[in-house]
Structure formats: structure tokens, C-alpha cells
mmCIF file of C-alpha atoms in Angstrom:
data_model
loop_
_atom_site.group_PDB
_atom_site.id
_atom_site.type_symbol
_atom_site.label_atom_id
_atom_site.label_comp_id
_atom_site.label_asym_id
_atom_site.label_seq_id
_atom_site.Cartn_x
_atom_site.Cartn_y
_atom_site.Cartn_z
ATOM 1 C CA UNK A 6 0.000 0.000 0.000
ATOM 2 C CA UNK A 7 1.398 3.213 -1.186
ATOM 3 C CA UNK A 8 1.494 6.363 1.535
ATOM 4 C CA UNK A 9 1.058 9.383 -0.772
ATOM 5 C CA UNK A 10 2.527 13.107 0.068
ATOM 6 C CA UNK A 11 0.582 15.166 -2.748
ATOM 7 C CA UNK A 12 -1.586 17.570 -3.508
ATOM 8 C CA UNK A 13 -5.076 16.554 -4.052
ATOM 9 C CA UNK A 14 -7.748 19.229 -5.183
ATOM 10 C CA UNK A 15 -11.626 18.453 -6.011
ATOM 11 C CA UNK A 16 -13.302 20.055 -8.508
ATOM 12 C CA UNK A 17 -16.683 18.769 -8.135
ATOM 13 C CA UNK A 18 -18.640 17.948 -11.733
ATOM 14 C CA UNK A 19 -16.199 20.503 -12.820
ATOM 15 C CA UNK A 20 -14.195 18.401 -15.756
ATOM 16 C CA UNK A 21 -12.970 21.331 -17.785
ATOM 17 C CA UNK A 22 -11.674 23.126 -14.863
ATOM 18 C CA UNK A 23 -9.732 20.071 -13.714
ATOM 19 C CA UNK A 24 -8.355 19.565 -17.095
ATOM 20 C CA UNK A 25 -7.077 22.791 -17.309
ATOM 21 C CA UNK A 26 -5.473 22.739 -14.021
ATOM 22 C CA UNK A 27 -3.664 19.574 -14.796
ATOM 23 C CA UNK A 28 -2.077 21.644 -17.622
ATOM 24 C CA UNK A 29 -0.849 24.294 -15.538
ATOM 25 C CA UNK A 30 2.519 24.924 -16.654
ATOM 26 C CA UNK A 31 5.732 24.630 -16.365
ATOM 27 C CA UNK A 32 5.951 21.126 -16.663
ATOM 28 C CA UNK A 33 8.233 19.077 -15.520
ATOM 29 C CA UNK A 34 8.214 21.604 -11.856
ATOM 30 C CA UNK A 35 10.020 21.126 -9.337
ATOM 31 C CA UNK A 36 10.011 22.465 -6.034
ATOM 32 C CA UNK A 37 12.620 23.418 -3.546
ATOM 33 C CA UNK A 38 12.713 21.452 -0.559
ATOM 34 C CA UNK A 39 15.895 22.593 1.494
ATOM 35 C CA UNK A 40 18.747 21.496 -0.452
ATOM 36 C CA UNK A 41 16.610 19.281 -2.518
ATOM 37 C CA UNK A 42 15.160 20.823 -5.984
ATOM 38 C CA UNK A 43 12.133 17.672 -6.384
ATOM 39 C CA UNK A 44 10.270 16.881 -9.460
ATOM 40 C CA UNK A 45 6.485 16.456 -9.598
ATOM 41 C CA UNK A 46 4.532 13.828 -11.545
ATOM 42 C CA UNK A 47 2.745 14.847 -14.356
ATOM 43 C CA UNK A 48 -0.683 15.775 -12.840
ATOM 44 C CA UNK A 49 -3.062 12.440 -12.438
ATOM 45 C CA UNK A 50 -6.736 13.230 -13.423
ATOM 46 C CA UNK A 51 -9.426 11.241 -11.874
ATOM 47 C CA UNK A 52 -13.072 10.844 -13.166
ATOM 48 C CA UNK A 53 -14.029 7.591 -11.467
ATOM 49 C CA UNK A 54 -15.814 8.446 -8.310
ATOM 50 C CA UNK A 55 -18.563 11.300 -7.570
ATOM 51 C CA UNK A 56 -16.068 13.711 -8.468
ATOM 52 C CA UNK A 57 -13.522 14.843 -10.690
ATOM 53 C CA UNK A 58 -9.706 15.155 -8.938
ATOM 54 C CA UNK A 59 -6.333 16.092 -9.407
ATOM 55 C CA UNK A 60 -3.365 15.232 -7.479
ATOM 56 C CA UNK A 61 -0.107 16.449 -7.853
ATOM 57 C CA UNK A 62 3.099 14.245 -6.373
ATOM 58 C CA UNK A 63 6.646 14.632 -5.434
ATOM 59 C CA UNK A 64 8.976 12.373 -7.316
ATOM 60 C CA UNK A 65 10.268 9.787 -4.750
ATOM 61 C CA UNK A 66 8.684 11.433 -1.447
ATOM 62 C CA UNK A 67 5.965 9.186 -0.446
ATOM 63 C CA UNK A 68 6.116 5.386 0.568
ATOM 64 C CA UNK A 69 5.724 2.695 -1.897
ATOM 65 C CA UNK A 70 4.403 4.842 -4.865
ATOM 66 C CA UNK A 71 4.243 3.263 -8.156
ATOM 67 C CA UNK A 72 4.523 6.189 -10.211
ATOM 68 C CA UNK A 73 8.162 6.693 -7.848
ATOM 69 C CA UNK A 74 9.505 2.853 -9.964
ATOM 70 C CA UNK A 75 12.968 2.168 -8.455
ATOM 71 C CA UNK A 76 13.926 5.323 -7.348
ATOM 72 C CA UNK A 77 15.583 6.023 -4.015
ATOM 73 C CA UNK A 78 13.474 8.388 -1.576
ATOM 74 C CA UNK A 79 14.333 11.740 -0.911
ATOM 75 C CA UNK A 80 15.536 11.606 2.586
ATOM 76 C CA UNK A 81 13.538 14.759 4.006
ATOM 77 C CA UNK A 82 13.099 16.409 7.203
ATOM 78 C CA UNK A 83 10.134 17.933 8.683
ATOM 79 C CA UNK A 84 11.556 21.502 7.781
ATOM 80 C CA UNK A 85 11.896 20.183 4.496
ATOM 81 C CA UNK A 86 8.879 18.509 3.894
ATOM 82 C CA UNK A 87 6.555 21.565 4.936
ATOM 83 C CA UNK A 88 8.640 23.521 2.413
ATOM 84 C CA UNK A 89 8.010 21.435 -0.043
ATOM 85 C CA UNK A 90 4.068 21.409 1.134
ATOM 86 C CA UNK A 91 4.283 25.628 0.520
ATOM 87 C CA UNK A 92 5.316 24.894 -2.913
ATOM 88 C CA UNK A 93 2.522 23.105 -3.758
ATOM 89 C CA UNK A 94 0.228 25.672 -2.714
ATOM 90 C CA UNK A 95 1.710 28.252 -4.491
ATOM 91 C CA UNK A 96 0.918 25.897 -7.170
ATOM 92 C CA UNK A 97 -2.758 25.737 -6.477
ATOM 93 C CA UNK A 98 -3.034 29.143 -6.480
ATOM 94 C CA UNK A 99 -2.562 28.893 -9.967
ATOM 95 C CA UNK A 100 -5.883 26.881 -10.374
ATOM 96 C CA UNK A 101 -9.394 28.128 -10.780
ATOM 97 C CA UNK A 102 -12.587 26.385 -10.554
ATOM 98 C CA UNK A 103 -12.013 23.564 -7.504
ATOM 99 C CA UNK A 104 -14.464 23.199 -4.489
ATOM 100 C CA UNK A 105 -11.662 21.700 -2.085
ATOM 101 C CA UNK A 106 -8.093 21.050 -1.656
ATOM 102 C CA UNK A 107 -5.433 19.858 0.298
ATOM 103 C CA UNK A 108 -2.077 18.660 0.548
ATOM 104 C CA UNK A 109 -0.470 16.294 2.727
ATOM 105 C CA UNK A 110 0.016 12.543 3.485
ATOM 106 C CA UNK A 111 -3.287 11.007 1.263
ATOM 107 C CA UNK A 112 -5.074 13.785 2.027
ATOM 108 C CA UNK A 113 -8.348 12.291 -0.146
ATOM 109 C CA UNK A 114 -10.703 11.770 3.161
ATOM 110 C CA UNK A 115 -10.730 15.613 3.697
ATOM 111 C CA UNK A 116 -12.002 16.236 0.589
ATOM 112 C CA UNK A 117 -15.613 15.524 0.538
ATOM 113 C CA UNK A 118 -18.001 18.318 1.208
ATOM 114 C CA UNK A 119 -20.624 16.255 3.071
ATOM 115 C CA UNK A 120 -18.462 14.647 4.502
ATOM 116 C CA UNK A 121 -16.841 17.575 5.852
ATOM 117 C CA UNK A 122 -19.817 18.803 7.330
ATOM 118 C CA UNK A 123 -21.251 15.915 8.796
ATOM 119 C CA UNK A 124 -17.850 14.442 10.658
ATOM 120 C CA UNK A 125 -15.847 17.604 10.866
ATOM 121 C CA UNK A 126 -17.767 20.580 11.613
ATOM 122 C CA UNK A 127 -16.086 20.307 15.158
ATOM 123 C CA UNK A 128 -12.323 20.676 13.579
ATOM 124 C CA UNK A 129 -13.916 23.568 10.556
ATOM 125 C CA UNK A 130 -15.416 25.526 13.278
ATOM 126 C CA UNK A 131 -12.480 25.267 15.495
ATOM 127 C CA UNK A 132 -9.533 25.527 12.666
ATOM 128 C CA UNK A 133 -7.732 21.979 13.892
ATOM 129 C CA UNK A 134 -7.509 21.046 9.758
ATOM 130 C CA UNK A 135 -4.350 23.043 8.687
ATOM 131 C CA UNK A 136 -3.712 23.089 4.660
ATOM 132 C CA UNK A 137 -7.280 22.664 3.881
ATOM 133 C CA UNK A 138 -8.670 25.232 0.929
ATOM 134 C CA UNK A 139 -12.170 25.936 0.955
ATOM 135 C CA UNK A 140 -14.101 27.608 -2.475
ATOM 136 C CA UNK A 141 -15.380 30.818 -0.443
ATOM 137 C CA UNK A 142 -18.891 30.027 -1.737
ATOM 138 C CA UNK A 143 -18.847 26.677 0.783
ATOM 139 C CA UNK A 144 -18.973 29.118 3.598
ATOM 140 C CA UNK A 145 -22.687 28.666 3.494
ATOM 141 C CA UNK A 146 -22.921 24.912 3.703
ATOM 142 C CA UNK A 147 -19.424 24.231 6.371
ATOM 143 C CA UNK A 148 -19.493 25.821 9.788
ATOM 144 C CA UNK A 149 -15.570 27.632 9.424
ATOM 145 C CA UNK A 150 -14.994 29.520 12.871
ATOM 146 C CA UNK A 151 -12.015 32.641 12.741
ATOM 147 C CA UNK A 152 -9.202 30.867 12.012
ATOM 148 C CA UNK A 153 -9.898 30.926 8.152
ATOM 149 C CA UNK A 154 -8.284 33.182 6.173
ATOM 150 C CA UNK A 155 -7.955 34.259 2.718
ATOM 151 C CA UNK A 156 -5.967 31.909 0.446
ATOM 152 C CA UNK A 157 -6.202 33.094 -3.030
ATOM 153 C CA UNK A 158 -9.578 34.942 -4.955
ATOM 154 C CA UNK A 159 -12.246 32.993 -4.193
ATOM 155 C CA UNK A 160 -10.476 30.591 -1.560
ATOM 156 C CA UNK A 161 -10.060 30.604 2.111
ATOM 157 C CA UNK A 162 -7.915 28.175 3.928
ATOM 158 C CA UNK A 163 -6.646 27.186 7.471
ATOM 159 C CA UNK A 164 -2.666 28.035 6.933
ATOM 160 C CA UNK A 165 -0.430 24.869 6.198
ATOM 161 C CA UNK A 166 1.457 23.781 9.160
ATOM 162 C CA UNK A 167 3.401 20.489 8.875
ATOM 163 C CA UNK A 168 1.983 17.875 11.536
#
């Protein structure tokens, strides 16, 4: 079983906007992480499920990934790791048209609007979810206390912090 660090970001029934976001360029990117300049993966596009994704990976950061073949891990530190994480938002700032987003260690269960408001409502209203992006318009269906701030036009988001 593979243990993902990525960027994952839901753009509902929104297919167009996903594709479009998957060709956000430069590509290949790679992000500074410390010493460490890592590729990403070519964008992966998903349509099976109630809703069209995107995720975004590190070359050789996660655990077991398949994408990742043979090569060796980048050994990274916390430090590093949660530089790496800005990177990828600053990415997703660069996309338009997603409900949700997040990045992290498989990140996918946070993703889910009903889901979010029927089993985390507690940790929306209270800010506990760091990295989590919100479309500003989901304000009036998710219960998001003070802690939320402005991420990019249109977004809000509980600031990344590595945990």
C-alpha cells in the first residue's frame, strides 16, 4: 500500500476546470525542498468516483508509490517537507474552478463536502484542519470559525502547518 505526500484538489462535476489545471505549466516543476530541488509527476486526473480530482506528487517522497519505480526516496526532514508542502500551494493558487483542496500525506478523506460537514464541523469551526482550501462560496454549507483566512480569490484556507 502506497502512503502518498501530494496535492489533491476536487473540482466537483467541474471536468474542464480540472483539465485545465492539470495543464498548468511549467511542466516538468520542481520544487525546492531545502537542499533538494524535487520533481512532480505529471498531474493524475481522476473521473471515477462522484467527483472529478487532481493530485499532484513529489517524485520519490511518499512510501511505496508506483509512479516513484525504483527510485531512491528523498531523505527529508520535517523543515523540508513543509517547504516542499508551501510549494505546492503556491501551485494551487494557480488553479481556478475547484471546491476543495489539500495537501499532505493522502489527504483524499478531507475532501468531501458532506463529509466535511457531517464528521468535521467540530475541527472547521475550530480551525484543527491546517492546509485545507475551501471555495469561499462553501462558507454557506461548512461551519468555518475565525481561524480561516484568505488563500487566493475565491479561496479561504486554514494556513499549512506540517503535523
Amino acid at each position: 500500500m502506497a502512503l502518498c505526500f501530494e496535492l489533491v484538489v476536487d473540482f466537483g462535476n467541474d471536468e474542464g476546470a480540472a483539465r485545465a489545471a492539470a495543464c498548468v505549466e511549467p511542466w516538468p516543476y520542481t520544487l525546492r525542498a531545502g537542499a533538494f530541488r524535487i520533481p512532480l509527476h505529471r498531474p493524475m486526473l481522476s473521473t471515477a468516483g462522484p467527483s472529478v480530482q487532481v493530485s499532484v506528487l513529489p517524485v520519490a517522497v511518499g512510501f511505496g508509490v508506483a509512479a516513484d519505480g525504483s527510485l531512491p526516496r528523498f531523505d527529508v526532514t520535517e523543515a523540508e517537507l513543509e517547504e516542499l508542502a508551501r510549494g505546492l500551494y503556491a501551485l494551487l493558487a494557480r488553479f481556478e474552478g475547484y471546491r476543495i483542496a489539500m495537501v499532505g500525506w493522502d489527504p483524499e478523506c478531507f475532501l468531501d463536502v458532506d463529509d466535511l460537514a457531517a464528521d468535521w464541523a467540530e475541527e472547521l469551526s475550530h480551525g484543527t484542519l491546517p492546509g485545507l482550501v475551501l471555495a469561499e462560496h462553501l462558507r454557506t454549507r461548512l461551519p468555518l470559525g475565525p481561524a480561516w483566512v484568505p488563500f487566493s480569490p475565491g479561496y479561504v484556507w486554514l494556513p499549512y502547518t506540517q503535523q
